[in-house]
PDB file of C-alpha atoms in Angstrom:
ATOM      1  CA  UNK A 285      41.352   7.010 -36.992  1.00 45.00           C
ATOM      2  CA  UNK A 286      38.611   6.741 -34.376  1.00 50.00           C
ATOM      3  CA  UNK A 287      37.993   9.677 -32.057  1.00 53.00           C
ATOM      4  CA  UNK A 288      39.610   8.677 -28.747  1.00 51.00           C
ATOM      5  CA  UNK A 289      37.346  11.098 -26.897  1.00 55.00           C
ATOM      6  CA  UNK A 290      34.251   9.154 -27.907  1.00 68.00           C
ATOM      7  CA  UNK A 291      35.189   5.483 -28.000  1.00 75.00           C
ATOM      8  CA  UNK A 292      34.325   2.193 -26.377  1.00 79.00           C
ATOM      9  CA  UNK A 293      37.442   2.612 -24.229  1.00 72.00           C
ATOM     10  CA  UNK A 294      35.339   4.885 -22.026  1.00 75.00           C
ATOM     11  CA  UNK A 295      33.046   1.975 -21.134  1.00 82.00           C
ATOM     12  CA  UNK A 296      34.781   0.271 -18.218  1.00 79.00           C
ATOM     13  CA  UNK A 297      34.100  -3.085 -16.607  1.00 83.00           C
ATOM     14  CA  UNK A 298      31.651  -4.352 -19.255  1.00 90.00           C
ATOM     15  CA  UNK A 299      33.772  -6.807 -21.223  1.00 88.00           C
ATOM     16  CA  UNK A 300      30.865  -9.130 -22.068  1.00 92.00           C
ATOM     17  CA  UNK A 301      28.708  -6.309 -23.444  1.00 92.00           C
ATOM     18  CA  UNK A 302      31.580  -4.832 -25.470  1.00 91.00           C
ATOM     19  CA  UNK A 303      32.378  -8.251 -26.947  1.00 92.00           C
ATOM     20  CA  UNK A 304      28.820  -8.357 -28.317  1.00 92.00           C
ATOM     21  CA  UNK A 305      28.911  -4.816 -29.702  1.00 93.00           C
ATOM     22  CA  UNK A 306      32.348  -5.013 -31.296  1.00 91.00           C
ATOM     23  CA  UNK A 307      31.464  -8.315 -32.968  1.00 92.00           C
ATOM     24  CA  UNK A 308      28.319  -6.735 -34.427  1.00 92.00           C
ATOM     25  CA  UNK A 309      30.330  -3.857 -35.894  1.00 91.00           C
ATOM     26  CA  UNK A 310      32.806  -6.207 -37.586  1.00 90.00           C
ATOM     27  CA  UNK A 311      30.025  -7.553 -39.831  1.00 87.00           C
ATOM     28  CA  UNK A 312      27.242  -4.994 -40.101  1.00 85.00           C
ATOM     29  CA  UNK A 313      25.070  -7.287 -42.166  1.00 82.00           C
ATOM     30  CA  UNK A 314      24.629  -9.419 -39.048  1.00 86.00           C
ATOM     31  CA  UNK A 315      23.647  -6.596 -36.670  1.00 92.00           C
ATOM     32  CA  UNK A 316      20.280  -7.504 -35.088  1.00 92.00           C
ATOM     33  CA  UNK A 317      17.318  -5.295 -35.848  1.00 93.00           C
ATOM     34  CA  UNK A 318      16.601  -4.918 -32.137  1.00 95.00           C
ATOM     35  CA  UNK A 319      19.158  -4.918 -29.316  1.00 96.00           C
ATOM     36  CA  UNK A 320      18.313  -4.630 -25.616  1.00 96.00           C
ATOM     37  CA  UNK A 321      20.934  -3.227 -23.249  1.00 96.00           C
ATOM     38  CA  UNK A 322      19.900  -4.389 -19.793  1.00 95.00           C
ATOM     39  CA  UNK A 323      21.383  -4.011 -16.326  1.00 92.00           C
ATOM     40  CA  UNK A 324      21.496  -1.629 -13.338  1.00 87.00           C
ATOM     41  CA  UNK A 325      21.611   2.167 -13.581  1.00 83.00           C
ATOM     42  CA  UNK A 326      24.896   3.983 -13.854  1.00 79.00           C
ATOM     43  CA  UNK A 327      27.084   1.189 -15.241  1.00 86.00           C
ATOM     44  CA  UNK A 328      27.532   2.360 -18.852  1.00 85.00           C
ATOM     45  CA  UNK A 329      24.497   1.220 -20.870  1.00 92.00           C
ATOM     46  CA  UNK A 330      23.730   4.637 -22.341  1.00 89.00           C
ATOM     47  CA  UNK A 331      27.414   5.460 -22.829  1.00 88.00           C
ATOM     48  CA  UNK A 332      27.877   2.224 -24.785  1.00 92.00           C
ATOM     49  CA  UNK A 333      24.684   2.764 -26.791  1.00 93.00           C
ATOM     50  CA  UNK A 334      25.745   6.220 -27.971  1.00 92.00           C
ATOM     51  CA  UNK A 335      29.201   5.001 -28.980  1.00 92.00           C
ATOM     52  CA  UNK A 336      27.770   1.997 -30.762  1.00 94.00           C
ATOM     53  CA  UNK A 337      25.307   4.238 -32.614  1.00 95.00           C
ATOM     54  CA  UNK A 338      27.945   6.745 -33.707  1.00 93.00           C
ATOM     55  CA  UNK A 339      30.238   4.043 -35.054  1.00 93.00           C
ATOM     56  CA  UNK A 340      27.368   2.347 -36.879  1.00 95.00           C
ATOM     57  CA  UNK A 341      26.330   5.654 -38.452  1.00 95.00           C
ATOM     58  CA  UNK A 342      29.893   6.777 -39.267  1.00 93.00           C
ATOM     59  CA  UNK A 343      30.505   7.023 -43.024  1.00 94.00           C
ATOM     60  CA  UNK A 344      33.949   5.456 -42.519  1.00 91.00           C
ATOM     61  CA  UNK A 345      32.637   2.795 -40.156  1.00 89.00           C
ATOM     62  CA  UNK A 346      35.233   3.723 -37.539  1.00 89.00           C
ATOM     63  CA  UNK A 347      33.624   6.516 -35.473  1.00 90.00           C
ATOM     64  CA  UNK A 348      36.226   8.735 -37.130  1.00 88.00           C
ATOM     65  CA  UNK A 349      34.961  11.991 -35.646  1.00 86.00           C
ATOM     66  CA  UNK A 350      35.509  13.991 -38.867  1.00 90.00           C
ATOM     67  CA  UNK A 351      32.963  12.741 -41.421  1.00 93.00           C
ATOM     68  CA  UNK A 352      29.608  14.475 -41.896  1.00 94.00           C
ATOM     69  CA  UNK A 353      27.835  11.778 -39.898  1.00 94.00           C
ATOM     70  CA  UNK A 354      30.152  11.999 -36.875  1.00 92.00           C
ATOM     71  CA  UNK A 355      30.022  15.804 -36.856  1.00 91.00           C
ATOM     72  CA  UNK A 356      26.223  15.792 -37.017  1.00 93.00           C
ATOM     73  CA  UNK A 357      26.071  13.184 -34.264  1.00 92.00           C
ATOM     74  CA  UNK A 358      28.267  15.167 -31.876  1.00 89.00           C
ATOM     75  CA  UNK A 359      26.248  18.324 -32.531  1.00 87.00           C
ATOM     76  CA  UNK A 360      23.044  16.458 -31.683  1.00 88.00           C
ATOM     77  CA  UNK A 361      21.506  17.060 -35.131  1.00 92.00           C
ATOM     78  CA  UNK A 362      22.010  13.699 -36.849  1.00 95.00           C
ATOM     79  CA  UNK A 363      18.845  13.041 -38.908  1.00 94.00           C
ATOM     80  CA  UNK A 364      19.358   9.277 -38.701  1.00 96.00           C
ATOM     81  CA  UNK A 365      19.762   9.083 -34.919  1.00 96.00           C
ATOM     82  CA  UNK A 366      16.400   9.198 -33.169  1.00 96.00           C
ATOM     83  CA  UNK A 367      16.705   9.299 -29.393  1.00 95.00           C
ATOM     84  CA  UNK A 368      13.469   9.279 -27.443  1.00 95.00           C
ATOM     85  CA  UNK A 369      13.402  11.589 -24.403  1.00 89.00           C
ATOM     86  CA  UNK A 370      14.300  10.356 -20.935  1.00 82.00           C
ATOM     87  CA  UNK A 371      11.952  10.533 -17.950  1.00 74.00           C
ATOM     88  CA  UNK A 372       8.884  10.741 -20.162  1.00 82.00           C
ATOM     89  CA  UNK A 373       6.306   8.038 -20.815  1.00 87.00           C
ATOM     90  CA  UNK A 374       6.090   7.022 -24.477  1.00 92.00           C
ATOM     91  CA  UNK A 375       2.567   6.815 -25.848  1.00 92.00           C
ATOM     92  CA  UNK A 376       1.147   5.278 -29.010  1.00 94.00           C
ATOM     93  CA  UNK A 377       0.074   8.692 -30.388  1.00 93.00           C
ATOM     94  CA  UNK A 378      -2.924   9.830 -32.409  1.00 92.00           C
ATOM     95  CA  UNK A 379      -3.977   7.963 -35.531  1.00 88.00           C
ATOM     96  CA  UNK A 380      -3.824  11.176 -37.556  1.00 88.00           C
ATOM     97  CA  UNK A 381      -0.955  13.637 -37.128  1.00 89.00           C
ATOM     98  CA  UNK A 382       0.606  11.827 -34.155  1.00 92.00           C
ATOM     99  CA  UNK A 383       2.714  13.888 -31.795  1.00 93.00           C
ATOM    100  CA  UNK A 384       6.513  13.804 -32.077  1.00 94.00           C
ATOM    101  CA  UNK A 385       8.230  10.999 -30.182  1.00 94.00           C
ATOM    102  CA  UNK A 386       5.200   8.755 -30.063  1.00 95.00           C
ATOM    103  CA  UNK A 387       5.246   5.275 -31.588  1.00 95.00           C
ATOM    104  CA  UNK A 388       2.838   6.128 -34.425  1.00 95.00           C
ATOM    105  CA  UNK A 389       4.973   9.175 -35.281  1.00 96.00           C
ATOM    106  CA  UNK A 390       8.033   6.952 -35.425  1.00 95.00           C
ATOM    107  CA  UNK A 391       6.367   4.287 -37.558  1.00 95.00           C
ATOM    108  CA  UNK A 392       4.669   6.684 -39.975  1.00 93.00           C
ATOM    109  CA  UNK A 393       7.031   9.652 -40.284  1.00 93.00           C
ATOM    110  CA  UNK A 394      10.490   8.113 -39.816  1.00 93.00           C
ATOM    111  CA  UNK A 395      10.808   4.343 -40.249  1.00 93.00           C
ATOM    112  CA  UNK A 396       9.339   4.006 -43.799  1.00 92.00           C
ATOM    113  CA  UNK A 397      11.909   6.383 -45.294  1.00 92.00           C
ATOM    114  CA  UNK A 398      15.550   5.739 -46.109  1.00 92.00           C
ATOM    115  CA  UNK A 399      18.238   7.329 -43.916  1.00 94.00           C
ATOM    116  CA  UNK A 400      19.419  10.802 -44.929  1.00 94.00           C
ATOM    117  CA  UNK A 401      23.152  10.779 -44.183  1.00 94.00           C
ATOM    118  CA  UNK A 402      24.193   7.285 -43.173  1.00 95.00           C
ATOM    119  CA  UNK A 403      23.583   3.778 -44.407  1.00 94.00           C
ATOM    120  CA  UNK A 404      21.560   3.051 -41.283  1.00 95.00           C
ATOM    121  CA  UNK A 405      19.121   4.707 -38.929  1.00 96.00           C
ATOM    122  CA  UNK A 406      19.367   4.106 -35.170  1.00 96.00           C
ATOM    123  CA  UNK A 407      16.376   4.469 -32.839  1.00 97.00           C
ATOM    124  CA  UNK A 408      17.329   4.653 -29.171  1.00 96.00           C
ATOM    125  CA  UNK A 409      14.922   4.250 -26.259  1.00 96.00           C
ATOM    126  CA  UNK A 410      16.996   5.307 -23.196  1.00 92.00           C
ATOM    127  CA  UNK A 411      14.237   4.107 -20.845  1.00 91.00           C
ATOM    128  CA  UNK A 412      12.334   1.446 -22.749  1.00 93.00           C
ATOM    129  CA  UNK A 413      10.279   0.573 -19.658  1.00 90.00           C
ATOM    130  CA  UNK A 414       8.458   3.891 -20.202  1.00 90.00           C
ATOM    131  CA  UNK A 415       6.849   2.665 -23.433  1.00 91.00           C
ATOM    132  CA  UNK A 416       3.235   2.166 -22.417  1.00 89.00           C
ATOM    133  CA  UNK A 417       1.408  -1.094 -23.021  1.00 89.00           C
ATOM    134  CA  UNK A 418      -0.523  -0.045 -26.145  1.00 91.00           C
ATOM    135  CA  UNK A 419       2.546   1.576 -27.694  1.00 92.00           C
ATOM    136  CA  UNK A 420       4.658  -1.491 -26.942  1.00 91.00           C
ATOM    137  CA  UNK A 421       2.137  -3.731 -28.684  1.00 91.00           C
ATOM    138  CA  UNK A 422       2.108  -1.438 -31.743  1.00 92.00           C
ATOM    139  CA  UNK A 423       5.919  -1.411 -31.905  1.00 93.00           C
ATOM    140  CA  UNK A 424       6.146  -5.202 -31.686  1.00 90.00           C
ATOM    141  CA  UNK A 425       5.568  -6.018 -35.372  1.00 87.00           C
ATOM    142  CA  UNK A 426       8.226  -3.543 -36.491  1.00 91.00           C
ATOM    143  CA  UNK A 427      10.713  -5.026 -34.018  1.00 90.00           C
ATOM    144  CA  UNK A 428       9.844  -8.465 -35.371  1.00 86.00           C
ATOM    145  CA  UNK A 429      10.481  -7.439 -38.999  1.00 86.00           C
ATOM    146  CA  UNK A 430      12.465  -4.168 -38.936  1.00 87.00           C
ATOM    147  CA  UNK A 431      13.486  -2.605 -42.245  1.00 90.00           C
ATOM    148  CA  UNK A 432      17.146  -3.439 -42.998  1.00 91.00           C
ATOM    149  CA  UNK A 433      18.208   0.195 -42.685  1.00 93.00           C
ATOM    150  CA  UNK A 434      16.871   0.687 -39.129  1.00 95.00           C
ATOM    151  CA  UNK A 435      18.307  -0.650 -35.882  1.00 96.00           C
ATOM    152  CA  UNK A 436      16.579  -0.346 -32.516  1.00 97.00           C
ATOM    153  CA  UNK A 437      18.366  -0.055 -29.160  1.00 96.00           C
ATOM    154  CA  UNK A 438      16.252  -0.421 -26.039  1.00 96.00           C
ATOM    155  CA  UNK A 439      17.786   0.331 -22.636  1.00 96.00           C
ATOM    156  CA  UNK A 440      16.167  -1.136 -19.546  1.00 94.00           C
ATOM    157  CA  UNK A 441      17.155  -2.107 -16.007  1.00 90.00           C
ATOM    158  CA  UNK A 442      15.302  -5.416 -15.943  1.00 90.00           C
ATOM    159  CA  UNK A 443      14.107  -7.533 -18.864  1.00 92.00           C
ATOM    160  CA  UNK A 444      10.923  -8.203 -16.886  1.00 90.00           C
ATOM    161  CA  UNK A 445       9.920  -4.581 -17.568  1.00 88.00           C
ATOM    162  CA  UNK A 446       9.455  -5.383 -21.269  1.00 90.00           C
ATOM    163  CA  UNK A 447       6.956  -7.673 -22.949  1.00 88.00           C
ATOM    164  CA  UNK A 448       8.350 -11.211 -23.341  1.00 91.00           C
ATOM    165  CA  UNK A 449       7.463 -11.008 -27.043  1.00 89.00           C
ATOM    166  CA  UNK A 450       9.795  -8.010 -27.453  1.00 90.00           C
ATOM    167  CA  UNK A 451      12.595  -9.654 -25.474  1.00 92.00           C
ATOM    168  CA  UNK A 452      12.304 -12.819 -27.567  1.00 90.00           C
ATOM    169  CA  UNK A 453      12.657 -10.809 -30.788  1.00 89.00           C
ATOM    170  CA  UNK A 454      15.783  -8.978 -29.637  1.00 93.00           C
ATOM    171  CA  UNK A 455      19.395  -9.752 -28.826  1.00 95.00           C
ATOM    172  CA  UNK A 456      19.913  -8.998 -25.139  1.00 95.00           C
ATOM    173  CA  UNK A 457      23.265  -7.499 -24.153  1.00 95.00           C
ATOM    174  CA  UNK A 458      23.988  -7.734 -20.400  1.00 95.00           C
ATOM    175  CA  UNK A 459      25.587  -4.976 -18.311  1.00 93.00           C
ATOM    176  CA  UNK A 460      26.698  -5.778 -14.781  1.00 90.00           C
ATOM    177  CA  UNK A 461      27.464  -3.871 -11.604  1.00 85.00           C
ATOM    178  CA  UNK A 462      30.971  -2.445 -11.579  1.00 80.00           C
ATOM    179  CA  UNK A 463      33.539  -3.921  -9.230  1.00 79.00           C
ATOM    180  CA  UNK A 464      35.095  -1.663  -6.624  1.00 76.00           C
ATOM    181  CA  UNK A 465      38.390  -1.816  -8.543  1.00 78.00           C
ATOM    182  CA  UNK A 466      36.669  -0.591 -11.712  1.00 76.00           C
ATOM    183  CA  UNK A 467      34.937   2.219  -9.840  1.00 69.00           C
ATOM    184  CA  UNK A 468      38.261   3.326  -8.324  1.00 70.00           C
ATOM    185  CA  UNK A 469      39.847   3.276 -11.796  1.00 70.00           C
ATOM    186  CA  UNK A 470      37.056   5.395 -13.251  1.00 63.00           C
ATOM    187  CA  UNK A 471      37.343   7.830 -10.387  1.00 59.00           C
ATOM    188  CA  UNK A 472      41.084   8.169 -11.005  1.00 60.00           C
ATOM    189  CA  UNK A 473      40.695   8.567 -14.772  1.00 58.00           C
ATOM    190  CA  UNK A 474      37.691  10.895 -14.796  1.00 52.00           C
ATOM    191  CA  UNK A 475      37.893  12.492 -11.359  1.00 42.00           C
ATOM    192  CA  UNK A 476      34.367  11.310 -10.573  1.00 46.00           C
ATOM    193  CA  UNK A 477      33.145  10.228  -7.166  1.00 49.00           C
ATOM    194  CA  UNK A 478      31.165   7.136  -6.266  1.00 50.00           C
ATOM    195  CA  UNK A 479      29.378   6.562  -2.974  1.00 58.00           C
ATOM    196  CA  UNK A 480      29.207   3.153  -1.320  1.00 58.00           C
ATOM    197  CA  UNK A 481      25.414   3.279  -1.369  1.00 58.00           C
ATOM    198  CA  UNK A 482      25.353   3.405  -5.178  1.00 59.00           C
ATOM    199  CA  UNK A 483      25.761  -0.371  -4.948  1.00 57.00           C
ATOM    200  CA  UNK A 484      28.185  -1.005  -7.796  1.00 52.00           C
ATOM    201  CA  UNK A 485      27.097   1.884 -10.040  1.00 53.00           C
ATOM    202  CA  UNK A 486      28.376   5.384 -10.506  1.00 49.00           C
ATOM    203  CA  UNK A 487      25.944   8.199  -9.646  1.00 51.00           C
ATOM    204  CA  UNK A 488      22.781   6.643 -11.124  1.00 57.00           C
ATOM    205  CA  UNK A 489      20.764   9.873 -11.343  1.00 60.00           C
ATOM    206  CA  UNK A 490      23.444  12.575 -11.567  1.00 61.00           C
ATOM    207  CA  UNK A 491      22.334  14.056  -8.246  1.00 67.00           C
ATOM    208  CA  UNK A 492      24.468  16.783  -6.666  1.00 70.00           C
ATOM    209  CA  UNK A 493      26.465  15.892  -3.555  1.00 71.00           C
ATOM    210  CA  UNK A 494      24.611  18.589  -1.615  1.00 76.00           C
ATOM    211  CA  UNK A 495      21.272  16.824  -2.031  1.00 80.00           C
ATOM    212  CA  UNK A 496      22.753  13.380  -1.506  1.00 82.00           C
ATOM    213  CA  UNK A 497      24.357  14.280   1.801  1.00 84.00           C
ATOM    214  CA  UNK A 498      21.152  15.909   3.047  1.00 88.00           C
ATOM    215  CA  UNK A 499      19.065  12.865   2.077  1.00 90.00           C
ATOM    216  CA  UNK A 500      21.557  10.411   3.512  1.00 89.00           C
ATOM    217  CA  UNK A 501      21.657  12.280   6.811  1.00 91.00           C
ATOM    218  CA  UNK A 502      17.869  12.169   7.077  1.00 91.00           C
ATOM    219  CA  UNK A 503      17.762   8.459   6.303  1.00 93.00           C
ATOM    220  CA  UNK A 504      20.631   7.605   8.631  1.00 91.00           C
ATOM    221  CA  UNK A 505      19.166   9.503  11.587  1.00 92.00           C
ATOM    222  CA  UNK A 506      15.628   8.106  11.278  1.00 94.00           C
ATOM    223  CA  UNK A 507      15.647   4.659   9.671  1.00 94.00           C
ATOM    224  CA  UNK A 508      16.852   2.639  12.673  1.00 92.00           C
ATOM    225  CA  UNK A 509      14.090   3.709  15.075  1.00 91.00           C
ATOM    226  CA  UNK A 510      10.470   2.606  14.644  1.00 88.00           C
ATOM    227  CA  UNK A 511       9.056   5.934  15.866  1.00 90.00           C
ATOM    228  CA  UNK A 512      11.467   8.098  13.889  1.00 93.00           C
ATOM    229  CA  UNK A 513      10.623   6.096  10.771  1.00 94.00           C
ATOM    230  CA  UNK A 514       7.226   7.805  10.603  1.00 92.00           C
ATOM    231  CA  UNK A 515       8.958  11.196  10.648  1.00 93.00           C
ATOM    232  CA  UNK A 516      11.110   9.958   7.777  1.00 94.00           C
ATOM    233  CA  UNK A 517       7.990   8.891   5.880  1.00 94.00           C
ATOM    234  CA  UNK A 518       6.498  12.390   6.250  1.00 93.00           C
ATOM    235  CA  UNK A 519       9.738  13.943   5.008  1.00 93.00           C
ATOM    236  CA  UNK A 520       9.828  11.608   1.992  1.00 93.00           C
ATOM    237  CA  UNK A 521       6.212  12.479   1.165  1.00 92.00           C
ATOM    238  CA  UNK A 522       6.957  16.208   1.356  1.00 89.00           C
ATOM    239  CA  UNK A 523       9.965  15.846  -0.931  1.00 87.00           C
ATOM    240  CA  UNK A 524       8.010  13.651  -3.340  1.00 85.00           C
ATOM    241  CA  UNK A 525       5.328  16.331  -3.663  1.00 80.00           C
ATOM    242  CA  UNK A 526       7.959  18.817  -4.791  1.00 76.00           C
ATOM    243  CA  UNK A 527       9.372  16.429  -7.387  1.00 70.00           C
ATOM    244  CA  UNK A 528       5.912  15.680  -8.808  1.00 57.00           C
ATOM    245  CA  UNK A 529       5.432  19.395  -9.530  1.00 52.00           C
ATOM    246  CA  UNK A 530       8.854  19.677 -11.154  1.00 53.00           C
ATOM    247  CA  UNK A 531       8.588  19.063 -14.891  1.00 42.00           C
ATOM    248  CA  UNK A 532      12.333  18.961 -15.589  1.00 47.00           C
ATOM    249  CA  UNK A 533      15.279  17.042 -14.203  1.00 59.00           C
ATOM    250  CA  UNK A 534      14.994  14.474 -11.445  1.00 69.00           C
ATOM    251  CA  UNK A 535      11.576  12.810 -11.128  1.00 77.00           C
ATOM    252  CA  UNK A 536       9.729  11.617  -8.060  1.00 82.00           C
ATOM    253  CA  UNK A 537      10.425   8.011  -9.034  1.00 82.00           C
ATOM    254  CA  UNK A 538      14.147   8.784  -9.298  1.00 81.00           C
ATOM    255  CA  UNK A 539      14.034  10.360  -5.834  1.00 86.00           C
ATOM    256  CA  UNK A 540      12.327   7.295  -4.347  1.00 90.00           C
ATOM    257  CA  UNK A 541      14.840   4.996  -6.044  1.00 86.00           C
ATOM    258  CA  UNK A 542      17.659   6.974  -4.428  1.00 87.00           C
ATOM    259  CA  UNK A 543      15.990   6.801  -1.003  1.00 91.00           C
ATOM    260  CA  UNK A 544      15.768   3.023  -1.479  1.00 91.00           C
ATOM    261  CA  UNK A 545      19.513   2.837  -2.161  1.00 87.00           C
ATOM    262  CA  UNK A 546      20.197   4.824   1.014  1.00 90.00           C
ATOM    263  CA  UNK A 547      17.897   2.620   3.093  1.00 93.00           C
ATOM    264  CA  UNK A 548      19.423  -0.565   1.689  1.00 90.00           C
ATOM    265  CA  UNK A 549      22.888   0.728   2.492  1.00 89.00           C
ATOM    266  CA  UNK A 550      21.970   1.550   6.096  1.00 90.00           C
ATOM    267  CA  UNK A 551      20.228  -1.761   6.716  1.00 92.00           C
ATOM    268  CA  UNK A 552      23.106  -3.744   5.215  1.00 87.00           C
ATOM    269  CA  UNK A 553      25.701  -1.912   7.274  1.00 85.00           C
ATOM    270  CA  UNK A 554      24.081  -2.306  10.682  1.00 81.00           C
ATOM    271  CA  UNK A 555      22.832  -5.669  11.968  1.00 82.00           C
ATOM    272  CA  UNK A 556      22.135  -7.181   8.554  1.00 84.00           C
ATOM    273  CA  UNK A 557      20.475 -10.366   9.818  1.00 87.00           C
ATOM    274  CA  UNK A 558      17.957  -8.413  11.920  1.00 88.00           C
ATOM    275  CA  UNK A 559      17.159  -6.215   8.899  1.00 91.00           C
ATOM    276  CA  UNK A 560      16.536  -8.934   6.302  1.00 92.00           C
ATOM    277  CA  UNK A 561      12.766  -8.349   6.478  1.00 93.00           C
ATOM    278  CA  UNK A 562      13.257  -4.618   5.952  1.00 94.00           C
ATOM    279  CA  UNK A 563      15.522  -5.230   2.975  1.00 93.00           C
ATOM    280  CA  UNK A 564      12.908  -7.523   1.407  1.00 93.00           C
ATOM    281  CA  UNK A 565      10.280  -4.798   1.941  1.00 94.00           C
ATOM    282  CA  UNK A 566      12.447  -2.247   0.119  1.00 93.00           C
ATOM    283  CA  UNK A 567      13.099  -4.578  -2.813  1.00 90.00           C
ATOM    284  CA  UNK A 568       9.379  -5.295  -3.077  1.00 91.00           C
ATOM    285  CA  UNK A 569       8.680  -1.544  -3.037  1.00 92.00           C
ATOM    286  CA  UNK A 570      11.245  -0.925  -5.798  1.00 87.00           C
ATOM    287  CA  UNK A 571       9.674  -3.581  -8.017  1.00 85.00           C
ATOM    288  CA  UNK A 572       6.126  -2.222  -7.664  1.00 87.00           C
ATOM    289  CA  UNK A 573       7.263   1.383  -8.041  1.00 84.00           C
ATOM    290  CA  UNK A 574       7.437   1.022 -11.835  1.00 74.00           C
ATOM    291  CA  UNK A 575       3.907  -0.270 -12.411  1.00 74.00           C
ATOM    292  CA  UNK A 576       3.027   3.248 -13.702  1.00 68.00           C
ATOM    293  CA  UNK A 577      -0.318   3.479 -11.906  1.00 76.00           C
ATOM    294  CA  UNK A 578      -1.174   7.117 -11.050  1.00 75.00           C
ATOM    295  CA  UNK A 579      -0.404   8.043  -7.422  1.00 81.00           C
ATOM    296  CA  UNK A 580       0.558   4.429  -6.672  1.00 88.00           C
ATOM    297  CA  UNK A 581       3.788   5.577  -5.019  1.00 89.00           C
ATOM    298  CA  UNK A 582       1.874   7.104  -2.091  1.00 90.00           C
ATOM    299  CA  UNK A 583       0.107   3.831  -1.361  1.00 92.00           C
ATOM    300  CA  UNK A 584       3.369   1.936  -1.679  1.00 93.00           C
ATOM    301  CA  UNK A 585       5.093   4.368   0.689  1.00 94.00           C
ATOM    302  CA  UNK A 586       2.496   3.681   3.388  1.00 94.00           C
ATOM    303  CA  UNK A 587       2.970  -0.059   2.973  1.00 94.00           C
ATOM    304  CA  UNK A 588       6.761   0.243   2.948  1.00 94.00           C
ATOM    305  CA  UNK A 589       7.113   2.295   6.112  1.00 94.00           C
ATOM    306  CA  UNK A 590       4.586   0.128   7.938  1.00 93.00           C
ATOM    307  CA  UNK A 591       6.759  -2.903   7.172  1.00 93.00           C
ATOM    308  CA  UNK A 592       9.951  -1.055   8.095  1.00 94.00           C
ATOM    309  CA  UNK A 593       8.507  -0.042  11.474  1.00 91.00           C
ATOM    310  CA  UNK A 594       7.380  -3.551  12.488  1.00 85.00           C
TER     311      UNK A 594
END
């Protein structure tokens, strides 16, 4: 019997995605070598990926929760489940003795060998957009012809953040924003809270309410006045400097993404038609924010606040 505490039932409002995943598990011989979970933050992509992986690796094929594979998975020590770290860029690695969790390490020290416990091996990239260009090119051939015992799961917000050649070699599973009814249901079932400015997601970055309220207050008080906007820009820059020096937890990019959600919320709520230009500026900023050019965010901030103030 499947473990009810770790099942697909915990993935709410994603019927299309779950239809894909459950159909794959019915006939494992037809599971694609590479699957891309794509859609906005905080809507269940990672939750679904972990549950899909555990059931695929389960020795009973049911995510039973009691076999050696399930126990290893829940302890975080499953030798056949390779999860690359979040909030860290993924490099190609050295040609000789490549560092752990680089693409050459994966291809030389893990992929060629048979799984240890399960019939399959699962490689999960929680933020596939962080695979750098050279590493992505090196991974491409393996994604094109993966060994039958290895399945890749790549999680990404937007398919445009991956090479078209990788997208074309994968099955893409869509995840959508949650409806307000689904969010209310999740809040009732799990006692979690969702803010209106999350825009159809639950808390996308697991930020404490204390920080969120402070940030929202700053944005709300300053974003509607052209002069006060420059004070807001200085505050954002100061906060960003602190995040850049913080090696763990929330990153500077995450912080800027959250500020964008707050700005979008404020500009949608008050005089939407007059703020269309500002909303376009924020969306443009969000797109360019992930180009991964060093210190680019400071240049983009200057451009953003100049457009917001005019």
